[in-house]
């Protein structure tokens, strides 16, 4: 089955720790995205990548970092510089072309800071 | 400034009571408007993509329509299993990002 997988489903972090959230897709999509969702709010873009070895900051990139070494993978690191990291994190991917760039989402990772 | 506004924030319906959700958008050159369904604790599930004014798409009890300034998601004779948050997003020709609204939380009572 083609799709997007995220792991882990739940993640607990102590203050001062860096943690990495995994995102893998087998849809052969060029573009990948990371969003943060807080209760009662819409999705806010953290980072996105249109091609391998290239990525751009979204609206709330401070305290986060990403890499895109493979087309299938786009891991997100939440660093200790992120002051309020408790949230639901969603990874997405899409093709890149007019009329085809619908975005599909993974199941999400819920991060809680202890 | 490009933005997306969804209304109402929450909607309670009786089973079988049809209604519509609204998504108003401001974007320079619409490349696509997208509707998603999100259940609690899960990732958004893709429903529809609309590309041009006048376009309509249907799936079971849902029908999405698009004008130059807004989109409607019509729900006909809803069932309790239609209860979810419905998200709207847009993408324009001038940027490489998707902009999301805050969603409409739909609750259908039996």
Coordinates of N, CA and C in Angstrom, one line a residue:
Chain A
X1 N 0.8 -1.2 0.0 CA 0.0 0.0 0.0 C 0.9 1.2 0.0
X2 N 0.5 2.2 -0.9 CA 1.3 3.5 -0.9 C 0.7 4.4 0.2
X3 N 1.7 5.1 0.9 CA 1.2 6.0 1.9 C 2.3 6.7 2.6
X4 N 2.0 7.4 3.7 CA 2.9 8.1 4.5 C 2.9 7.5 5.9
X5 N 4.1 7.2 6.4 CA 4.2 6.7 7.8 C 4.9 7.7 8.6
X6 N 4.5 7.8 9.9 CA 5.2 8.7 10.9 C 5.4 7.8 12.1
X7 N 6.6 8.0 12.7 CA 6.9 7.3 14.0 C 7.7 8.2 14.8
X8 N 7.5 8.1 16.2 CA 6.5 7.2 16.8 C 5.2 7.9 16.8
X9 N 4.2 7.2 17.3 CA 2.8 7.8 17.4 C 2.8 8.8 18.5
X10 N 3.4 8.4 19.6 CA 3.5 9.2 20.8 C 4.9 9.4 21.2
X11 N 5.3 10.6 21.6 CA 6.7 10.9 22.0 C 6.7 11.8 23.2
X12 N 7.5 11.4 24.2 CA 7.6 12.3 25.4 C 9.1 12.8 25.5
X13 N 9.2 14.0 25.8 CA 10.5 14.7 25.8 C 10.7 15.4 27.1
X14 N 11.9 15.3 27.7 CA 12.2 16.1 28.8 C 12.7 17.4 28.3
X15 N 12.5 18.4 29.2 CA 13.0 19.7 28.8 C 14.5 19.7 28.6
X16 N 15.0 20.4 27.5 CA 16.4 20.4 27.2 C 16.9 19.3 26.3
X17 N 16.0 18.4 25.9 CA 16.3 17.3 25.0 C 15.9 17.7 23.6
X18 N 16.7 17.2 22.6 CA 16.3 17.2 21.2 C 15.7 15.9 20.9
X19 N 14.6 15.9 20.1 CA 14.0 14.7 19.6 C 13.8 14.7 18.1
X20 N 13.8 13.6 17.5 CA 13.6 13.5 16.0 C 12.3 12.7 15.7
X21 N 11.5 13.3 14.9 CA 10.3 12.6 14.4 C 10.5 12.1 13.0
X22 N 10.1 10.9 12.8 CA 10.3 10.3 11.5 C 9.1 10.4 10.5
X23 N 9.4 10.6 9.2 CA 8.4 10.7 8.2 C 8.9 10.0 7.0
X24 N 8.2 9.0 6.5 CA 8.6 8.2 5.3 C 7.4 8.1 4.4
X25 N 7.6 8.3 3.0 CA 6.5 8.1 2.1 C 7.0 7.3 0.9
X26 N 6.1 6.4 0.4 CA 6.4 5.6 -0.7 C 5.4 5.9 -1.9
X27 N 5.0 7.2 -2.0 CA 4.1 7.7 -3.0 C 4.9 8.2 -4.2
X28 N 6.2 8.3 -4.1 CA 7.1 8.8 -5.1 C 6.8 10.3 -5.3
X29 N 6.4 11.0 -4.2 CA 6.2 12.4 -4.3 C 7.5 13.2 -4.1
X30 N 7.5 14.3 -4.9 CA 8.7 15.2 -4.8 C 8.7 16.1 -3.5
X31 N 7.6 16.6 -3.2 CA 7.5 17.6 -2.1 C 7.1 17.0 -0.8
X32 N 7.7 17.4 0.3 CA 7.3 17.0 1.6 C 7.2 18.1 2.6
X33 N 6.3 18.0 3.6 CA 6.0 19.1 4.5 C 5.9 18.7 5.9
X34 N 6.2 19.6 6.9 CA 5.9 19.4 8.3 C 5.0 20.5 8.8
X35 N 4.0 20.1 9.5 CA 3.0 21.0 10.1 C 2.9 20.7 11.6
X36 N 2.5 21.8 12.3 CA 2.2 21.6 13.7 C 0.8 22.0 13.9
X37 N 0.1 21.2 14.7 CA -1.3 21.5 15.0 C -1.5 21.6 16.5
X38 N -2.1 22.7 17.0 CA -2.4 22.9 18.4 C -3.9 22.9 18.5
X39 N -4.4 22.5 19.7 CA -5.9 22.4 19.9 C -6.6 23.6 19.5
X40 N -7.7 23.3 18.6 CA -8.5 24.4 18.2 C -7.9 25.3 17.1
X41 N -6.7 25.0 16.7 CA -6.1 25.8 15.7 C -5.9 25.1 14.4
X42 N -5.6 25.8 13.3 CA -5.3 25.2 12.0 C -3.9 24.7 12.0
X43 N -3.5 24.2 10.8 CA -2.2 23.7 10.6 C -1.2 24.8 10.3
X44 N -0.1 24.8 11.0 CA 0.9 25.8 10.8 C 2.2 25.1 10.2
X45 N 2.7 25.7 9.1 CA 3.8 25.1 8.4 C 5.1 25.3 9.1
X46 N 5.9 24.3 9.3 CA 7.2 24.4 9.9 C 8.3 24.5 8.9
X47 N 8.4 23.5 8.1 CA 9.4 23.4 7.0 C 8.7 22.6 5.8
X48 N 9.3 22.9 4.6 CA 8.9 22.1 3.4 C 10.1 21.9 2.5
X49 N 10.0 20.9 1.7 CA 11.0 20.5 0.8 C 10.4 20.2 -0.6
X50 N 10.9 20.8 -1.6 CA 10.4 20.5 -2.9 C 11.2 19.4 -3.6
X51 N 12.5 19.3 -3.3 CA 13.4 18.3 -3.9 C 14.4 17.8 -2.9
X52 N 15.1 16.7 -3.2 CA 16.1 16.2 -2.3 C 17.2 17.3 -2.1
X53 N 17.8 17.3 -0.9 CA 18.8 18.2 -0.5 C 18.5 19.7 -0.5
X54 N 17.2 20.0 -0.5 CA 16.8 21.4 -0.5 C 15.5 21.5 0.4
X55 N 15.4 22.5 1.2 CA 14.2 22.7 2.0 C 14.1 24.2 2.4
X56 N 12.9 24.6 2.7 CA 12.7 26.0 3.0 C 11.9 26.2 4.4
X57 N 12.2 27.3 5.1 CA 11.5 27.5 6.3 C 10.0 27.9 6.0
X58 N 9.1 27.4 6.9 CA 7.7 27.8 6.9 C 7.5 28.9 7.8
X59 N 6.3 29.0 8.3 CA 5.9 30.2 9.1 C 6.4 30.1 10.6
X60 N 6.8 28.9 11.1 CA 7.2 28.7 12.5 C 8.4 27.8 12.6
X61 N 9.4 28.1 11.9 CA 10.6 27.2 11.8 C 11.5 27.3 13.0
X62 N 11.4 28.4 13.8 CA 12.4 28.6 14.9 C 12.3 27.4 15.9
X63 N 13.4 26.8 16.2 CA 13.5 25.7 17.2 C 13.3 24.4 16.6
X64 N 13.2 24.3 15.2 CA 13.1 23.1 14.5 C 14.2 23.0 13.4
X65 N 14.5 21.7 13.1 CA 15.5 21.5 11.9 C 15.0 20.3 11.2
X66 N 15.4 20.3 9.9 CA 15.0 19.2 9.0 C 16.2 18.8 8.1
X67 N 16.1 17.6 7.5 CA 17.0 17.2 6.4 C 16.2 16.5 5.4
X68 N 16.8 16.5 4.2 CA 16.1 15.7 3.1 C 17.2 15.1 2.2
X69 N 17.7 14.0 2.7 CA 18.8 13.3 2.1 C 18.3 12.3 1.1
X70 N 17.0 11.8 1.3 CA 16.4 10.9 0.4 C 15.0 11.4 0.0
X71 N 14.6 11.0 -1.2 CA 13.3 11.4 -1.6 C 12.2 11.0 -0.7
X72 N 12.4 9.8 -0.1 CA 11.3 9.1 0.7 C 11.2 9.6 2.1
X73 N 12.2 10.3 2.6 CA 12.4 10.6 4.0 C 12.5 12.1 4.3
X74 N 11.9 12.6 5.3 CA 12.0 14.0 5.7 C 11.8 14.1 7.2
X75 N 12.9 13.8 8.0 CA 12.8 13.8 9.4 C 12.8 15.2 10.0
X76 N 12.1 15.4 11.1 CA 12.0 16.7 11.8 C 12.6 16.6 13.2
X77 N 13.6 17.4 13.5 CA 14.2 17.5 14.8 C 13.6 18.7 15.6
X78 N 13.0 18.4 16.8 CA 12.6 19.4 17.6 C 13.7 19.7 18.6
X79 N 14.3 20.9 18.6 CA 15.4 21.1 19.4 C 15.0 21.8 20.8
X80 N 16.0 21.8 21.7 CA 15.7 22.4 23.0 C 15.4 23.9 22.9
X81 N 15.7 24.5 21.7 CA 15.4 25.9 21.5 C 13.9 26.2 21.3
X82 N 13.1 25.1 21.0 CA 11.7 25.3 20.8 C 11.0 25.3 22.2
X83 N 10.5 26.5 22.5 CA 10.1 26.7 23.9 C 8.7 26.0 24.3
X84 N 7.9 25.8 23.3 CA 6.6 25.2 23.6 C 6.3 24.1 22.6
X85 N 7.0 23.0 22.7 CA 6.9 21.9 21.6 C 5.8 21.0 21.7
X86 N 5.0 21.0 22.9 CA 3.9 20.1 23.0 C 2.9 20.4 22.0
X87 N 2.6 19.4 21.1 CA 1.7 19.6 19.9 C 1.5 18.3 19.2
X88 N 0.7 18.3 18.2 CA 0.5 17.2 17.3 C 1.2 17.6 16.0
X89 N 2.1 16.7 15.5 CA 2.9 17.0 14.4 C 2.5 16.2 13.2
X90 N 2.3 16.8 12.1 CA 1.8 16.1 10.9 C 2.8 16.3 9.7
X91 N 3.1 15.2 9.1 CA 3.9 15.2 7.9 C 3.0 15.0 6.7
X92 N 3.4 15.6 5.6 CA 2.6 15.5 4.4 C 3.5 15.4 3.1
X93 N 2.9 15.0 2.0 CA 3.7 15.0 0.8 C 2.8 15.3 -0.4
X94 N 3.3 15.7 -1.5 CA 2.5 16.0 -2.7 C 3.4 15.9 -3.9
X95 N 2.8 15.7 -5.0 CA 3.5 15.8 -6.3 C 3.7 17.3 -6.6
X96 N 4.3 17.6 -7.7 CA 4.7 19.0 -7.9 C 4.3 19.3 -9.4
X97 N 3.1 19.8 -9.6 CA 2.8 20.2 -10.9 C 1.3 20.7 -11.0
X98 N 1.0 21.6 -11.9 CA -0.3 22.2 -11.9 C -1.3 21.1 -12.2
X99 N -2.3 21.0 -11.4 CA -3.4 20.1 -11.5 C -3.1 18.7 -10.8
X100 N -1.9 18.6 -10.2 CA -1.6 17.3 -9.6 C -1.1 17.5 -8.2
X101 N -1.0 18.7 -7.7 CA -0.3 18.8 -6.4 C -1.2 18.7 -5.2
X102 N -2.0 17.8 -5.1 CA -2.8 17.5 -3.9 C -1.9 17.0 -2.8
X103 N -2.1 17.4 -1.6 CA -1.3 17.0 -0.4 C -1.9 15.9 0.3
X104 N -1.1 14.9 0.7 CA -1.6 13.8 1.5 C -0.9 13.8 2.8
X105 N -1.6 13.3 3.9 CA -1.0 13.4 5.2 C -0.7 12.0 5.8
X106 N 0.3 12.0 6.8 CA 0.5 10.9 7.6 C -0.4 10.9 8.8
X107 N -0.3 9.9 9.7 CA -1.2 9.7 10.8 C -0.8 10.6 12.0
X108 N 0.4 11.3 12.0 CA 0.7 12.2 13.0 C 1.5 11.6 14.2
X109 N 2.3 12.5 14.8 CA 3.0 12.2 16.1 C 2.6 13.2 17.1
X110 N 2.2 12.7 18.3 CA 1.9 13.6 19.4 C 3.1 13.7 20.3
X111 N 3.6 14.9 20.4 CA 4.8 15.2 21.3 C 4.3 15.9 22.5
X112 N 4.8 15.3 23.6 CA 4.5 15.9 24.9 C 5.8 16.2 25.7
X113 N 5.9 17.4 26.2 CA 7.1 17.7 27.0 C 6.8 17.5 28.5
X114 N 7.6 16.8 29.2 CA 7.4 16.4 30.6 C 8.0 17.5 31.5
Chain B
X1 N -2.9 40.1 1.7 CA -2.3 38.9 2.3 C -3.2 37.7 2.0
X2 N -2.5 36.6 1.6 CA -3.3 35.4 1.3 C -3.8 34.8 2.6
X3 N -5.1 34.4 2.6 CA -5.6 33.8 3.8 C -6.8 33.0 3.5
X4 N -7.2 32.1 4.5 CA -8.3 31.2 4.4 C -9.1 31.3 5.7
X5 N -10.5 31.5 5.6 CA -11.3 31.6 6.7 C -12.5 30.6 6.6
X6 N -12.7 29.8 7.6 CA -13.7 28.8 7.6 C -14.8 29.2 8.6
X7 N -16.1 29.0 8.2 CA -17.2 29.2 9.1 C -18.3 28.2 8.8
X8 N -19.1 27.9 9.9 CA -18.9 28.3 11.2 C -17.7 27.5 11.9
X9 N -17.3 27.9 13.1 CA -16.2 27.2 13.8 C -16.7 25.8 14.2
X10 N -18.0 25.7 14.6 CA -18.6 24.5 15.0 C -20.0 24.4 14.5
X11 N -20.5 23.2 14.2 CA -21.9 23.0 13.7 C -22.4 21.8 14.3
X12 N -23.6 21.9 14.9 CA -24.3 20.7 15.4 C -25.5 20.5 14.5
X13 N -25.7 19.2 14.0 CA -26.8 18.9 13.2 C -27.5 17.6 13.7
X14 N -28.7 17.5 13.4 CA -29.4 16.2 13.7 C -29.2 15.3 12.5
X15 N -29.2 14.1 12.7 CA -29.0 13.1 11.6 C -30.1 13.4 10.6
X16 N -29.7 13.5 9.3 CA -30.6 13.8 8.2 C -30.8 15.3 7.9
X17 N -30.2 16.2 8.7 CA -30.4 17.6 8.6 C -29.3 18.2 7.7
X18 N -29.5 18.5 6.5 CA -28.5 18.9 5.5 C -28.0 20.4 5.9
X19 N -26.8 20.6 5.5 CA -26.2 22.0 5.8 C -25.0 22.2 4.9
X20 N -24.4 23.4 5.1 CA -23.2 23.7 4.3 C -22.1 24.3 5.2
X21 N -20.9 24.0 4.8 CA -19.7 24.6 5.5 C -19.1 25.6 4.5
X22 N -18.6 26.7 5.0 CA -18.0 27.7 4.1 C -16.5 27.9 4.2
X23 N -15.8 28.1 3.1 CA -14.4 28.4 3.1 C -14.2 29.6 2.2
X24 N -13.9 30.8 2.8 CA -13.6 32.0 2.1 C -12.1 32.1 1.9
X25 N -11.6 32.5 0.8 CA -10.2 32.6 0.6 C -9.8 33.9 -0.2
X26 N -8.6 34.3 0.1 CA -8.0 35.4 -0.6 C -6.6 35.0 -1.0
X27 N -6.4 34.8 -2.3 CA -5.2 34.4 -2.9 C -4.9 35.0 -4.2
X28 N -3.7 35.2 -4.5 CA -3.4 35.8 -5.8 C -3.2 34.7 -6.8
X29 N -4.2 34.4 -7.6 CA -4.1 33.3 -8.6 C -4.2 31.9 -7.9
X30 N -5.5 31.4 -7.9 CA -5.7 30.1 -7.2 C -5.2 29.0 -8.1
X31 N -4.4 28.2 -7.5 CA -3.9 27.0 -8.1 C -4.7 25.7 -7.8
X32 N -5.3 25.8 -6.6 CA -6.1 24.7 -6.1 C -6.7 24.9 -4.8
X33 N -7.9 24.4 -4.5 CA -8.6 24.5 -3.2 C -8.9 23.1 -2.8
X34 N -8.5 22.8 -1.6 CA -8.5 21.4 -1.1 C -9.4 21.3 0.2
X35 N -10.2 20.2 0.2 CA -11.0 19.9 1.4 C -10.5 18.6 2.0
X36 N -10.4 18.6 3.4 CA -9.9 17.4 4.1 C -10.9 17.2 5.3
X37 N -11.0 15.9 5.7 CA -11.7 15.5 6.9 C -10.7 15.1 7.9
X38 N -10.8 15.5 9.2 CA -9.9 15.1 10.2 C -10.6 14.6 11.4
X39 N -10.4 13.3 11.8 CA -10.9 12.7 13.0 C -10.0 13.0 14.2
X40 N -10.5 13.0 15.4 CA -9.6 13.3 16.6 C -8.4 12.4 16.6
X41 N -7.2 13.0 16.8 CA -6.0 12.3 17.0 C -5.5 11.6 15.7
X42 N -6.0 12.0 14.5 CA -5.6 11.4 13.3 C -5.1 12.5 12.3
X43 N -4.4 12.0 11.2 CA -4.1 13.0 10.2 C -5.2 13.3 9.3
X44 N -5.2 14.5 8.6 CA -6.3 14.8 7.7 C -6.4 13.8 6.6
X45 N -7.7 13.5 6.2 CA -7.9 12.6 5.1 C -8.4 13.4 3.9
X46 N -7.8 13.3 2.8 CA -8.1 14.0 1.6 C -9.5 13.7 1.1
X47 N -10.3 14.8 0.8 CA -11.6 14.6 0.2 C -11.7 15.1 -1.3
X48 N -11.4 16.4 -1.5 CA -11.6 16.9 -2.8 C -10.5 17.9 -3.2
X49 N -10.2 18.1 -4.5 CA -9.5 19.2 -5.0 C -10.3 19.9 -6.0
X50 N -10.4 21.2 -5.9 CA -11.1 22.0 -6.9 C -10.2 23.0 -7.5
X51 N -10.2 23.2 -8.9 CA -9.2 24.0 -9.5 C -9.8 25.3 -10.1
X52 N -11.1 25.4 -10.5 CA -11.5 26.6 -11.1 C -13.0 26.8 -10.7
X53 N -13.3 28.1 -10.8 CA -14.7 28.5 -10.4 C -15.7 27.8 -11.2
X54 N -16.8 27.4 -10.6 CA -17.8 26.6 -11.2 C -17.7 25.1 -11.1
X55 N -16.5 24.7 -10.7 CA -16.3 23.2 -10.6 C -17.0 22.7 -9.3
X56 N -17.5 21.4 -9.5 CA -18.2 20.7 -8.4 C -17.6 19.3 -8.4
X57 N -17.5 18.8 -7.1 CA -17.2 17.4 -7.0 C -18.0 16.7 -5.9
X58 N -18.3 15.5 -6.0 CA -19.2 14.8 -5.1 C -18.6 13.5 -4.6
X59 N -18.9 13.1 -3.4 CA -18.5 11.8 -2.8 C -19.4 11.5 -1.7
X60 N -20.3 10.5 -2.0 CA -21.3 10.0 -1.0 C -22.2 11.2 -0.7
X61 N -22.2 11.6 0.6 CA -23.1 12.6 1.1 C -22.5 14.0 1.0
X62 N -21.3 14.1 0.5 CA -20.5 15.4 0.4 C -20.5 15.9 -1.0
X63 N -20.6 17.2 -1.2 CA -20.5 17.9 -2.4 C -19.7 19.2 -2.2
X64 N -18.6 19.4 -3.0 CA -17.8 20.6 -2.8 C -18.0 21.5 -4.1
X65 N -18.2 22.8 -3.9 CA -18.4 23.7 -5.0 C -17.4 24.9 -4.8
X66 N -17.1 25.6 -5.9 CA -16.1 26.6 -5.9 C -16.5 27.8 -6.7
X67 N -16.4 29.0 -6.0 CA -16.5 30.3 -6.8 C -15.2 31.0 -6.7
X68 N -15.1 32.2 -7.2 CA -13.9 33.0 -7.2 C -13.4 33.4 -5.9
X69 N -14.3 33.4 -4.9 CA -14.0 33.9 -3.6 C -14.2 32.9 -2.4
X70 N -15.0 31.8 -2.7 CA -15.3 30.9 -1.6 C -15.6 29.5 -2.2
X71 N -15.6 28.6 -1.2 CA -16.0 27.2 -1.5 C -17.0 26.7 -0.5
X72 N -17.9 25.9 -0.9 CA -18.8 25.3 0.1 C -18.7 23.8 0.1
X73 N -18.8 23.2 1.3 CA -18.9 21.8 1.4 C -20.3 21.5 1.9
X74 N -21.1 21.0 1.0 CA -22.5 20.7 1.3 C -22.6 19.2 1.8
X75 N -23.3 19.1 2.9 CA -23.5 17.7 3.5 C -25.0 17.4 3.4
X76 N -25.3 16.4 2.7 CA -26.7 16.0 2.5 C -27.1 14.8 3.4
X77 N -28.1 15.0 4.1 CA -28.6 13.9 5.0 C -27.5 13.3 5.8
X78 N -26.8 14.1 6.6 CA -25.6 13.6 7.3 C -26.0 12.5 8.3
X79 N -25.0 11.6 8.6 CA -25.1 10.5 9.6 C -24.0 10.8 10.7
X80 N -24.2 10.2 11.8 CA -23.3 10.4 12.9 C -21.8 10.2 12.5
X81 N -21.6 9.2 11.6 CA -20.2 9.0 11.2 C -19.6 10.1 10.4
X82 N -20.4 11.1 10.0 CA -19.8 12.3 9.3 C -19.2 13.3 10.3
X83 N -19.4 13.0 11.6 CA -18.9 13.9 12.6 C -17.3 13.9 12.5
X84 N -16.8 15.1 12.4 CA -15.3 15.3 12.2 C -15.1 16.8 12.1
X85 N -13.8 17.1 12.0 CA -13.4 18.5 11.7 C -13.1 18.5 10.2
X86 N -13.6 19.5 9.5 CA -13.4 19.6 8.1 C -12.5 20.8 7.8
X87 N -11.4 20.5 7.1 CA -10.4 21.6 6.9 C -10.4 22.0 5.4
X88 N -10.1 23.2 5.2 CA -10.0 23.8 3.8 C -8.6 24.3 3.7
X89 N -8.0 24.2 2.5 CA -6.7 24.7 2.2 C -6.6 25.3 0.8
X90 N -5.8 26.2 0.6 CA -5.6 26.8 -0.8 C -4.1 26.8 -1.1
X91 N -3.8 26.8 -2.4 CA -2.5 26.9 -2.9 C -2.6 27.9 -4.1
X92 N -1.7 28.9 -4.1 CA -1.7 29.8 -5.2 C -0.5 29.7 -6.1
X93 N -0.5 30.3 -7.3 CA 0.6 30.2 -8.2 C 1.8 31.0 -7.7
X94 N 1.6 31.9 -6.8 CA 2.7 32.8 -6.4 C 3.5 32.2 -5.2
X95 N 3.1 31.1 -4.7 CA 3.9 30.5 -3.6 C 3.8 29.0 -3.6
X96 N 4.7 28.4 -2.9 CA 4.9 26.9 -2.9 C 4.3 26.3 -1.7
X97 N 3.4 27.0 -1.0 CA 2.9 26.5 0.3 C 1.4 26.3 0.2
X98 N 0.8 25.5 1.1 CA -0.6 25.4 1.2 C -1.0 26.2 2.5
X99 N -2.1 27.0 2.4 CA -2.6 27.8 3.5 C -3.9 27.1 4.0
X100 N -3.9 26.8 5.3 CA -5.1 26.1 5.9 C -6.0 27.1 6.7
X101 N -7.3 26.8 6.6 CA -8.2 27.5 7.6 C -8.2 26.7 8.9
X102 N -8.9 27.3 9.9 CA -8.9 26.7 11.2 C -9.8 25.5 11.4
X103 N -10.7 25.3 10.3 CA -11.6 24.1 10.4 C -12.9 24.4 10.9
X104 N -13.9 23.5 10.5 CA -15.2 23.5 11.1 C -15.4 22.2 11.7
X105 N -15.8 22.2 13.0 CA -16.0 21.0 13.8 C -17.5 20.6 13.6
X106 N -17.8 19.5 13.0 CA -19.1 19.1 12.7 C -19.5 17.9 13.7
X107 N -20.7 18.1 14.3 CA -21.2 17.1 15.2 C -22.6 16.7 14.8
X108 N -22.8 15.5 14.4 CA -24.1 15.0 13.9 C -24.7 14.1 14.9
X109 N -25.8 14.5 15.5 CA -26.5 13.7 16.5 C -27.5 12.7 16.0
X110 N -27.5 11.5 16.5 CA -28.5 10.5 16.0 C -29.9 10.9 16.4

